[in-house]
């Protein structure tokens, strides 16, 4: 009792000087209305003989329990001298025999930074404050820092007052915790550097975290934002859409990307944003909130509008220019026809007339292609869709191109069945596509054959146009369907055509809900596929 009274006194002193900042100290200070005496139980209620419920256990059993415990167990005298340790303690600190540890002061195993805390905790235990759980930095025999967590109680050991201390090695846990804290700091730093707004909302849609960019975007600070529902920052038109997305993300747990919404800043101005959501789960795999990124797309929207305007202007210009160019060409072509068929014209005049007519026709083709491109770009190309039998436009297109085959002495193989099913199509536009592809096949084939096959696959009608021409390299196969692209056809070949035909063909087939693609091998030949759904 005398010892305890002294310790109480010491504790009072310590509290006055405020040296200790451990968990217990904090708790103790907070219970200001309780007097120290009330707070401290002076009776010893932890002796082995009296307090253990399982009194009937014999000494051998206790010994086994203590020796095989994963927790380290130490018995200390009043001054902290080690009287007993179990194998787990030796294991934690790296001692080989208990002789190396018995008789030492427990403080020797603890890092000096934690001595004050340990001394205080031991004193508290002596005056009956049990189960003080604290974390201490220890030092192993090899000098390594280890983290231990310990609690204890006052006991009677060999008729003397003593302390039983139970310790656990938590180095691994501390390291993991430290790594986790570092990781959180790293992500927070990254989030704060991001030019996009980043927020975390809880399962009710309230903001629980916001980065600097988001605070800037809405003109509020963290404290003002915390707990505010994100929907409060959206325009009326966007709230409903956002709620739908929120519910969807919660239900499916799937990420949702780049949803365009209207954000309201502090001055109630509308800012166009792109919102992406990534649902979060708690340890029980239950929905716990959503991480959101908010991308301000004001500039992007402005550029998009400007681009649309300039595209419209370009299309209008192309349209007007093409029409203006076309008007004088029609009479030129007419007069050239007259010159060629005029009996009075001499051979040279007729020859020059033919050359001029050929070039005028090429010019007309180019103008027609430009007109088609501008119609497609402005979505003004009209399609007269009707029930059509593919045989009709296929045969008509081939009939028109047949003279080209004869001119280049190429063999034409046609495999078009008579009983083809109908498709919904603009037959003139499809004829234009066939003429372009077969025309290309003739243009890029110097010898061999060109075959046109038609088959039906899975409710689709497929046309395959195959040639034995110069072929197209693999890396150019997709590019040939883009505007003005002409594949490399060898140095000695002159560039014929405009590079617009396949672009126009692809767009026309797209508007028939179909597909067009090509396969090819250099010097072996090309295969063009067109697929259109059957009605
Ligand atoms: P154009 O034939 O007027 O140049 P296209 O858009 O019809 O324009 O074709 C684009 C390019 O694709 C052609 O310039 C050519 O390089 C390549 N190409 C198209 N068809 C074939 C083919 N059958 N064989 C080899 N190359 C081809």
mmCIF file with all atom_site columns, C-alpha atoms and ligand atoms in Angstrom, residues 436-437 440-441 443-444 467 470-472 480 485-489 496-503 526 528, ligand 1:
data_model
loop_
_atom_site.group_PDB
_atom_site.id
_atom_site.type_symbol
_atom_site.label_atom_id
_atom_site.label_alt_id
_atom_site.label_comp_id
_atom_site.label_asym_id
_atom_site.label_entity_id
_atom_site.label_seq_id
_atom_site.pdbx_PDB_ins_code
_atom_site.Cartn_x
_atom_site.Cartn_y
_atom_site.Cartn_z
_atom_site.occupancy
_atom_site.B_iso_or_equiv
_atom_site.pdbx_formal_charge
_atom_site.auth_seq_id
_atom_site.auth_comp_id
_atom_site.auth_asym_id
_atom_site.auth_atom_id
_atom_site.pdbx_PDB_model_num
ATOM   1  C CA  . UNK A 1 436 ? -15.806 2.229  -108.150 1.00 0.00 ? 436 UNK A CA  1
ATOM   2  C CA  . UNK A 1 437 ? -14.505 -1.035 -106.727 1.00 0.00 ? 437 UNK A CA  1
ATOM   3  C CA  . UNK A 1 440 ? -10.249 0.135  -109.196 1.00 0.00 ? 440 UNK A CA  1
ATOM   4  C CA  . UNK A 1 441 ? -9.710  -3.595 -109.733 1.00 0.00 ? 441 UNK A CA  1
ATOM   5  C CA  . UNK A 1 443 ? -7.177  0.109  -112.888 1.00 0.00 ? 443 UNK A CA  1
ATOM   6  C CA  . UNK A 1 444 ? -4.707  -1.715 -110.631 1.00 0.00 ? 444 UNK A CA  1
ATOM   7  C CA  . UNK A 1 467 ? -8.404  -9.149 -108.696 1.00 0.00 ? 467 UNK A CA  1
ATOM   8  C CA  . UNK A 1 470 ? -0.640  -5.052 -107.706 1.00 0.00 ? 470 UNK A CA  1
ATOM   9  C CA  . UNK A 1 471 ? -2.122  -5.545 -104.207 1.00 0.00 ? 471 UNK A CA  1
ATOM   10 C CA  . UNK A 1 472 ? -2.095  -3.237 -101.172 1.00 0.00 ? 472 UNK A CA  1
ATOM   11 C CA  . UNK A 1 480 ? -7.484  3.430  -98.255  1.00 0.00 ? 480 UNK A CA  1
ATOM   12 C CA  . UNK A 1 485 ? -5.713  8.433  -99.363  1.00 0.00 ? 485 UNK A CA  1
ATOM   13 C CA  . UNK A 1 486 ? -3.877  6.747  -102.198 1.00 0.00 ? 486 UNK A CA  1
ATOM   14 C CA  . UNK A 1 487 ? -1.727  3.718  -101.440 1.00 0.00 ? 487 UNK A CA  1
ATOM   15 C CA  . UNK A 1 488 ? 1.841   3.439  -102.657 1.00 0.00 ? 488 UNK A CA  1
ATOM   16 C CA  . UNK A 1 489 ? 1.609   1.897  -106.106 1.00 0.00 ? 489 UNK A CA  1
ATOM   17 C CA  . UNK A 1 496 ? -4.588  7.973  -111.182 1.00 0.00 ? 496 UNK A CA  1
ATOM   18 C CA  . UNK A 1 497 ? -7.823  8.959  -109.460 1.00 0.00 ? 497 UNK A CA  1
ATOM   19 C CA  . UNK A 1 498 ? -8.707  11.188 -106.531 1.00 0.00 ? 498 UNK A CA  1
ATOM   20 C CA  . UNK A 1 499 ? -8.467  8.962  -103.476 1.00 0.00 ? 499 UNK A CA  1
ATOM   21 C CA  . UNK A 1 500 ? -12.122 9.701  -102.716 1.00 0.00 ? 500 UNK A CA  1
ATOM   22 C CA  . UNK A 1 501 ? -13.873 6.696  -104.279 1.00 0.00 ? 501 UNK A CA  1
ATOM   23 C CA  . UNK A 1 502 ? -13.418 4.235  -101.411 1.00 0.00 ? 502 UNK A CA  1
ATOM   24 C CA  . UNK A 1 503 ? -14.297 6.873  -98.790  1.00 0.00 ? 503 UNK A CA  1
ATOM   25 C CA  . UNK A 1 526 ? -6.823  -7.727 -103.649 1.00 0.00 ? 526 UNK A CA  1
ATOM   26 C CA  . UNK A 1 528 ? -12.917 -6.330 -101.526 1.00 0.00 ? 528 UNK A CA  1
HETATM 27 P P1  . LIG B 2 .   ? -8.661  6.350  -106.372 1.00 0.00 ? 1   LIG B P1  1
HETATM 28 O O1  . LIG B 2 .   ? -8.783  5.006  -106.966 1.00 0.00 ? 1   LIG B O1  1
HETATM 29 O O2  . LIG B 2 .   ? -9.454  7.383  -107.067 1.00 0.00 ? 1   LIG B O2  1
HETATM 30 O O3  . LIG B 2 .   ? -7.269  6.762  -106.077 1.00 0.00 ? 1   LIG B O3  1
HETATM 31 P P2  . LIG B 2 .   ? -10.029 5.159  -104.163 1.00 0.00 ? 1   LIG B P2  1
HETATM 32 O O4  . LIG B 2 .   ? -10.529 5.768  -102.904 1.00 0.00 ? 1   LIG B O4  1
HETATM 33 O O5  . LIG B 2 .   ? -11.023 4.444  -104.996 1.00 0.00 ? 1   LIG B O5  1
HETATM 34 O O6  . LIG B 2 .   ? -9.345  6.343  -104.939 1.00 0.00 ? 1   LIG B O6  1
HETATM 35 O O7  . LIG B 2 .   ? -8.861  4.200  -103.807 1.00 0.00 ? 1   LIG B O7  1
HETATM 36 C C1  . LIG B 2 .   ? -7.878  4.618  -102.898 1.00 0.00 ? 1   LIG B C1  1
HETATM 37 C C2  . LIG B 2 .   ? -6.569  3.893  -103.124 1.00 0.00 ? 1   LIG B C2  1
HETATM 38 O O8  . LIG B 2 .   ? -6.694  2.509  -102.754 1.00 0.00 ? 1   LIG B O8  1
HETATM 39 C C3  . LIG B 2 .   ? -6.130  3.848  -104.548 1.00 0.00 ? 1   LIG B C3  1
HETATM 40 O O9  . LIG B 2 .   ? -5.460  5.037  -104.903 1.00 0.00 ? 1   LIG B O9  1
HETATM 41 C C4  . LIG B 2 .   ? -5.199  2.668  -104.524 1.00 0.00 ? 1   LIG B C4  1
HETATM 42 O O10 . LIG B 2 .   ? -3.920  3.022  -104.047 1.00 0.00 ? 1   LIG B O10 1
HETATM 43 C C5  . LIG B 2 .   ? -5.826  1.720  -103.545 1.00 0.00 ? 1   LIG B C5  1
HETATM 44 N N1  . LIG B 2 .   ? -6.664  0.683  -104.218 1.00 0.00 ? 1   LIG B N1  1
HETATM 45 C C6  . LIG B 2 .   ? -7.999  0.650  -104.330 1.00 0.00 ? 1   LIG B C6  1
HETATM 46 N N2  . LIG B 2 .   ? -8.398  -0.469 -104.951 1.00 0.00 ? 1   LIG B N2  1
HETATM 47 C C7  . LIG B 2 .   ? -7.292  -1.166 -105.263 1.00 0.00 ? 1   LIG B C7  1
HETATM 48 C C8  . LIG B 2 .   ? -7.031  -2.421 -105.917 1.00 0.00 ? 1   LIG B C8  1
HETATM 49 N N3  . LIG B 2 .   ? -8.021  -3.185 -106.392 1.00 0.00 ? 1   LIG B N3  1
HETATM 50 N N4  . LIG B 2 .   ? -5.751  -2.800 -106.025 1.00 0.00 ? 1   LIG B N4  1
HETATM 51 C C9  . LIG B 2 .   ? -4.745  -2.061 -105.542 1.00 0.00 ? 1   LIG B C9  1
HETATM 52 N N5  . LIG B 2 .   ? -4.903  -0.877 -104.919 1.00 0.00 ? 1   LIG B N5  1
HETATM 53 C C10 . LIG B 2 .   ? -6.157  -0.435 -104.773 1.00 0.00 ? 1   LIG B C10 1
#
